[in-house]
Short mmCIF file of C-alpha atoms in Angstrom, two decimals:
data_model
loop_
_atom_site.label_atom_id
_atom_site.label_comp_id
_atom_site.label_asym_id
_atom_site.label_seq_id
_atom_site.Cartn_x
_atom_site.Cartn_y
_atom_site.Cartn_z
CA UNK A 1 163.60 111.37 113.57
CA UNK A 2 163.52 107.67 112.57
CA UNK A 3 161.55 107.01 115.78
CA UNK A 4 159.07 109.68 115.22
CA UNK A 5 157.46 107.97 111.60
CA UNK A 6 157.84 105.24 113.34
CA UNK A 7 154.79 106.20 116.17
CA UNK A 8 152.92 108.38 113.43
CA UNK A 9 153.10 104.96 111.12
CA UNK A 10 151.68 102.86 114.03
CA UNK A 11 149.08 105.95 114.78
CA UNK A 12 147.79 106.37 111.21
CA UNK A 13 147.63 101.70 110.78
CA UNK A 14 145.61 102.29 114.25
CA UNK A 15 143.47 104.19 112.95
CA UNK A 16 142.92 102.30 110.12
CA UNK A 17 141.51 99.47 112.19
CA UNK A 18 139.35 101.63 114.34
CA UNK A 19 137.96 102.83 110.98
CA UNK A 20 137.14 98.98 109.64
CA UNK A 21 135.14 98.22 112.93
CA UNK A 22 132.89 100.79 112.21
CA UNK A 23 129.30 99.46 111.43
CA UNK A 24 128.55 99.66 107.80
CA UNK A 25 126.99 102.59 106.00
CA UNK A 26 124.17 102.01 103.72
CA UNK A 27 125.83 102.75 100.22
CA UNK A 28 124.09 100.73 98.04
CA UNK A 29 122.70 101.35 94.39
CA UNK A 30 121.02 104.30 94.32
CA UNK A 31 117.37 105.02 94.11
CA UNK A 32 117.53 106.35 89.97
CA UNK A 33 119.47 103.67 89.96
CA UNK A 34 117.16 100.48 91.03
CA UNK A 35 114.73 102.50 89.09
CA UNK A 36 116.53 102.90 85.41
CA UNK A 37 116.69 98.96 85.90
CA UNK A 38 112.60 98.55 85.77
CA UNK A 39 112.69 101.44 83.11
CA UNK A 40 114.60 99.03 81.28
CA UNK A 41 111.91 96.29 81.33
CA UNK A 42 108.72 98.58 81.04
CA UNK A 43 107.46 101.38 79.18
CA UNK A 44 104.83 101.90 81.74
CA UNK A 45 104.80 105.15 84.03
CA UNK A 46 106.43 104.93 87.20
CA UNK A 47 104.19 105.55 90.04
CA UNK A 48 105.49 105.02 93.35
CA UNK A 49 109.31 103.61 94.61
CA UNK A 50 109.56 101.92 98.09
CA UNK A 51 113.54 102.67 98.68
CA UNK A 52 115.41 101.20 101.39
CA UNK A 53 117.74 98.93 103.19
CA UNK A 54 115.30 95.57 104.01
CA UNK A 55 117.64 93.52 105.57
CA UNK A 56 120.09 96.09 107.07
CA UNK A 57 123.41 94.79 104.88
CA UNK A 58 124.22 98.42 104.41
CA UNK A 59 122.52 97.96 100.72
CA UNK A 60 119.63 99.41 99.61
CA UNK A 61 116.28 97.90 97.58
CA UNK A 62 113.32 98.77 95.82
CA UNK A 63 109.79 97.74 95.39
CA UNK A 64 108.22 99.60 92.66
CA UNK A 65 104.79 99.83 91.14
CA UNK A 66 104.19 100.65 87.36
CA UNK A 67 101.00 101.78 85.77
CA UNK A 68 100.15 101.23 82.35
CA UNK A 69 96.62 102.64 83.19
CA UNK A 70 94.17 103.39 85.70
CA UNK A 71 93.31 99.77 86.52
CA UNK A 72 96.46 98.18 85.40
CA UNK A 73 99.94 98.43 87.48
CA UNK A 74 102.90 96.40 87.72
CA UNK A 75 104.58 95.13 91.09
CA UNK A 76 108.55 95.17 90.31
CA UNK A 77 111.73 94.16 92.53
CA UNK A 78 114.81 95.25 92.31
CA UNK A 79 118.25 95.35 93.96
CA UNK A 80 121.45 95.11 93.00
CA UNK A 81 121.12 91.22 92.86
CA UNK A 82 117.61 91.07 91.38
CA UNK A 83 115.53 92.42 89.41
CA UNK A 84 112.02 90.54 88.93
CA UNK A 85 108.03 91.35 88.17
CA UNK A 86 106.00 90.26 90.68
CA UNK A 87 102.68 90.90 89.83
CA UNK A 88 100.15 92.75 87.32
CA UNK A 89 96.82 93.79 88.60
CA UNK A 90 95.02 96.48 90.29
CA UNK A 91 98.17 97.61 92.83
CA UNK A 92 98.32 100.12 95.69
CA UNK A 93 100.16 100.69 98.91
CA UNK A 94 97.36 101.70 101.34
CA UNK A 95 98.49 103.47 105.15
CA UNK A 96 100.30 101.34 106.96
CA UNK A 97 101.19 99.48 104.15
CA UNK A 98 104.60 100.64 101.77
CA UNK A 99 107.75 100.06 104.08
CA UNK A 100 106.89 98.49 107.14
CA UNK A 101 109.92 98.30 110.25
CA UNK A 102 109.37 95.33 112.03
CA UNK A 103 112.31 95.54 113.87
CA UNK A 104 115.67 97.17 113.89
CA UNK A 105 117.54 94.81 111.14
CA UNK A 106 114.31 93.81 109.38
CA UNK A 107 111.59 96.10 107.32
CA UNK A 108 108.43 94.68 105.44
CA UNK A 109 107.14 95.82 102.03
CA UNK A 110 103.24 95.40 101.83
CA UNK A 111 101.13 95.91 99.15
CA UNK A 112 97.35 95.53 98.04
CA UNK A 113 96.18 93.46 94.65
CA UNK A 114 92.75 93.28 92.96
CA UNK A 115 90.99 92.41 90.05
CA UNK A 116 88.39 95.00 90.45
CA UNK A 117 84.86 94.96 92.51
CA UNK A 118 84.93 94.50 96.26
CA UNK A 119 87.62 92.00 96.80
CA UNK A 120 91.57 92.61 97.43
CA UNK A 121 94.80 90.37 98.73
CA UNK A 122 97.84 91.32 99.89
CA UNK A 123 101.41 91.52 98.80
CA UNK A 124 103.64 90.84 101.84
CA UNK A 125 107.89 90.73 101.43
CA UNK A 126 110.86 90.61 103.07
CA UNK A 127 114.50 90.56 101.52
CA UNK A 128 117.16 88.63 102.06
CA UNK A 129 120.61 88.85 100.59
CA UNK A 130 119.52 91.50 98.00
CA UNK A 131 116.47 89.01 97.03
CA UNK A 132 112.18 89.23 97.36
CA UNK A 133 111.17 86.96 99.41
CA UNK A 134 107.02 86.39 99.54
CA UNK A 135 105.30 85.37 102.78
CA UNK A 136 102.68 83.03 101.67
CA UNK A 137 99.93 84.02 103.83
CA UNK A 138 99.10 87.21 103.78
CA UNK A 139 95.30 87.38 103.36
CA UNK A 140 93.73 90.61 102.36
CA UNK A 141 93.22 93.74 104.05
CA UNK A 142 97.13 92.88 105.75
CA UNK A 143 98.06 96.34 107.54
CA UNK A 144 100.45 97.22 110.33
CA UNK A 145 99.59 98.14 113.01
CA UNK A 146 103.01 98.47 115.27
CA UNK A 147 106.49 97.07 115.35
CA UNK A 148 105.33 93.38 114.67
CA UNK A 149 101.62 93.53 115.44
CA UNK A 150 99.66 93.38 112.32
CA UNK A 151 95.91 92.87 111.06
CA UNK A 152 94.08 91.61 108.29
CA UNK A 153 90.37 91.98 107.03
CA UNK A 154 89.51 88.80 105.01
CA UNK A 155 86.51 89.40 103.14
CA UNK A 156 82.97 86.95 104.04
CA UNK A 157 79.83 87.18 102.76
CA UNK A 158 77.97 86.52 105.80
CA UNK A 159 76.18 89.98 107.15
CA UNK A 160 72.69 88.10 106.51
CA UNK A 161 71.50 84.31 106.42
CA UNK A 162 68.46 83.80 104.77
CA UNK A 163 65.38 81.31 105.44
CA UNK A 164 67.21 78.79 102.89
CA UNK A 165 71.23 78.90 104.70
CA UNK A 166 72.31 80.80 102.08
CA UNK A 167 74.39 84.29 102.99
CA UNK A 168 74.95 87.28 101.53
CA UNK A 169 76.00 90.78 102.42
CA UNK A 170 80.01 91.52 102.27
CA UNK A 171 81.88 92.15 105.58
CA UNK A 172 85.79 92.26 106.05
CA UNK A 173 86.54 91.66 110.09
CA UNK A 174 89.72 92.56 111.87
CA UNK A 175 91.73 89.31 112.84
CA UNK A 176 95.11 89.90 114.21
CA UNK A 177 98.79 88.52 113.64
CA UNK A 178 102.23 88.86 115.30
CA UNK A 179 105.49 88.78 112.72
CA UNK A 180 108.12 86.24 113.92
CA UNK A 181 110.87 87.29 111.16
CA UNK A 182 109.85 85.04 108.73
CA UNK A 183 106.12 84.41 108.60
CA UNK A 184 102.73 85.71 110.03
CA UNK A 185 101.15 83.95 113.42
CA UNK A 186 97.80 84.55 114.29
CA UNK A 187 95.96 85.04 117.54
CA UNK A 188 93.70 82.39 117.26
CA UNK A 189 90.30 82.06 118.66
CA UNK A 190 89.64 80.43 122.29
CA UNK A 191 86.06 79.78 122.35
CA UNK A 192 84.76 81.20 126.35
CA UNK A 193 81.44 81.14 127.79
CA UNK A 194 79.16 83.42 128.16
CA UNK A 195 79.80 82.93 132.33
CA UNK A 196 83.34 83.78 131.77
CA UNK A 197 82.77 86.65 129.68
CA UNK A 198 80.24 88.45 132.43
CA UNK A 199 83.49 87.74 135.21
CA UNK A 200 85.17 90.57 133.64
CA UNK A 201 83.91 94.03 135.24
CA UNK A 202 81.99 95.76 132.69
CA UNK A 203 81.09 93.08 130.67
CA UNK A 204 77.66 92.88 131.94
CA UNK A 205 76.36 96.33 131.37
CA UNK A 206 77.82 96.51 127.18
CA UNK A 207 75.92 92.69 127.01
CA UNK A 208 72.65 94.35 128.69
CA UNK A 209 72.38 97.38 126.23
CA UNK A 210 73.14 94.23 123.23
CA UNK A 211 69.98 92.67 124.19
CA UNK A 212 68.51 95.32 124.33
CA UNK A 213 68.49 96.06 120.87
CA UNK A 214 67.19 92.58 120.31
CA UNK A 215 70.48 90.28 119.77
CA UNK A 216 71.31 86.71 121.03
CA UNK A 217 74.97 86.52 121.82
CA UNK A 218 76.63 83.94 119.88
CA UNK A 219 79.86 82.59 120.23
CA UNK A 220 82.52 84.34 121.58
CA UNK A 221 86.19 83.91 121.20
CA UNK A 222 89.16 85.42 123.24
CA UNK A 223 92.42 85.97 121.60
CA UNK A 224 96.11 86.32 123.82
CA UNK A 225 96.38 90.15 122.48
CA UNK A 226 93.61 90.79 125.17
CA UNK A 227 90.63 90.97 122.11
CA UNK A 228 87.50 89.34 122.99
CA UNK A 229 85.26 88.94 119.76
CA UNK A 230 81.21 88.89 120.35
CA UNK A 231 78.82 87.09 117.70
CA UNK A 232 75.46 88.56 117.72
CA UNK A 233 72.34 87.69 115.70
CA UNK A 234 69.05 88.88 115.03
CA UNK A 235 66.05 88.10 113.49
CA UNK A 236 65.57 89.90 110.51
CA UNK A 237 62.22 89.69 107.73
CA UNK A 238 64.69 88.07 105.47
CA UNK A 239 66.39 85.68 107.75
CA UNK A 240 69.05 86.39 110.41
CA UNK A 241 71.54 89.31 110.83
CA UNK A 242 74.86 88.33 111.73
CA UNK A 243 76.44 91.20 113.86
CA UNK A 244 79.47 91.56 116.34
CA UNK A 245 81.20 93.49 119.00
CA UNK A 246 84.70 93.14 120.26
CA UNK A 247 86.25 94.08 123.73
CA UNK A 248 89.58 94.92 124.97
CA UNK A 249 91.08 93.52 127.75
CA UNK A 250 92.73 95.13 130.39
CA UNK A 251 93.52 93.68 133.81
CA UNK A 252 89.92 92.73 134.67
CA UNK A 253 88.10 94.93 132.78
CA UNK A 254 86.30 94.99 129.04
CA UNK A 255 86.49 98.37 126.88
CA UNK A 256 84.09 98.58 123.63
CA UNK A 257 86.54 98.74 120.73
CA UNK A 258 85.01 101.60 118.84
CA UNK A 259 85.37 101.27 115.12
CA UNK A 260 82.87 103.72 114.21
CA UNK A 261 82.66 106.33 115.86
CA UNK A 262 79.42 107.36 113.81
CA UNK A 263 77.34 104.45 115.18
CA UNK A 264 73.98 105.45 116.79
CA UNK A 265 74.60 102.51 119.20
CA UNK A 266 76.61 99.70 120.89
CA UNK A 267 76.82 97.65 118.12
CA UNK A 268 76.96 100.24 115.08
CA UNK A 269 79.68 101.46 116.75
CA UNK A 270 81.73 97.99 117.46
CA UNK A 271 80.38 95.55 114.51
CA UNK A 272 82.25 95.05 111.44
CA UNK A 273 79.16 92.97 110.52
CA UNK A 274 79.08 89.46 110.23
CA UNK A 275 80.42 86.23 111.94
CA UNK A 276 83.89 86.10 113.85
CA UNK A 277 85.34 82.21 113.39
CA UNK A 278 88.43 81.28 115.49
CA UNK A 279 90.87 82.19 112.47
CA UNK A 280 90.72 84.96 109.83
CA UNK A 281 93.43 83.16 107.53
#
């Protein structure tokens, strides 16, 4: 009998180990939780709660945005180590913005800010042991797009140039980033000619129907994603009109990114208006 709880003794401490290995389960504070912590700061309304485990340590977090009105909200953190405002302005979590997964033992919280008018940045953040960390350049516009390839759409004012140099007209163009776990890398610009544009099949006929319409290509920049960015320009009664197209690469061949689908022609349909430089931060 003696020998018997002996083996059911070793069986249950057996177990007991098996059941230690076991990858950890996400048990952290919960969501009412992280929430009655910012309800204990603010008496503004709560208006949207970004719940989830950041960093994978099995505990969750939560960015949160306040409103006191219609133009004001309130960015908040807060975890069970910290609990912090980050900002007060105009705040929203646009698509693919909110919870971002980069990865499977990192997510992303992204966020838009503005004053009012036109303009906008962006709130980026990762955690990391229960804390907010800020990625210091995020631009504006910053979106996901997948996994770890993102985009941003700085704003310009540079749709016309008039007889004087000055420009005006407001354009946001799509420049794109890869996340490396900590910070935000662009795909810079590599200036090409307009020889090695017209090696790639297809170029040739999209550059035809572009001069066409009466635009001078400008310079034109090829990122490693396989985007090739076009500057166009034309002359205009009030100056010059900056326009662009961008191709996609693939194998030897150009594709028209379409990014209105609207547009009468080649370049309505392409253009985000404007002048593409190497970088967009």
């Amino acid at each position: 009998m003696k020998q018997i709880v002996k083996y059911v003794v070793i069986a249950i401490a057996a177990l007991g180990l098996i059941t230690t290995n076991q990858p950890k389960k996400c048990e952290a504070a919960s969501k009412a939780a992280l929430v009655n912590k910012i309800k204990a700061k603010t008496s503004e309304r709560i208006k949207e709660v970004f719940y989830a485990d950041y960093d994978y340590d099995g505990l969750k977090e939560a960015f949160i945005i306040t409103e006191k009105s219609e133009d004001n909200q309130t960015l908040w953190f807060s975890s069970e180590k910290e609990v912090k405002k980050i900002a007060t302005a105009i705040i929203w979590a646009g698509k693919g913005q909110g919870i971002c997964k980069v990865s499977n033992n990192q997510k992303l919280f992204l966020a838009e800010g503005s004053a009012g008018g036109s303009g906008s940045w962006s709130y980026c953040f990762y955690v990391k042991n229960g804390k907010a960390i800020q990625v210091k350049k995020s631009s504006g516009g910053l979106t996901q797009v997948k996994g770890k390839d993102f985009v941003i759409y700085p704003s310009a004012f540079d749709l016309v140039v008039d007889s004087t140099g000055v420009s005006s007209g407001h354009t946001w163009k799509a420049y794109y980033l890869k996340w490396n776990g900590k910070k935000f890398v662009e795909y810079i610009g590599q200036k090409i000619s307009l020889k090695a544009l017209k090696k790639y099949k297809g170029a040739d006929a999209y550059l035809n129907k572009v001069k066409k319409l009466g635009y001078k290509i400008g310079k034109i920049y090829y990122r490693k994603n396989g985007i090739i960015n076009v500057n166009l320009s034309k002359l205009i009664e009030d100056g010059v009109e900056q326009q662009n197209i961008t191709f996609i690469v693939q194998s030897n061949k150009v594709f028209l990114q379409v990014n209105y689908k609207k547009g009468k022609n080649i370049v309505e349909k392409s253009s985000y208006g404007g002048k593409y430089s190497a970088k967009g931060f």
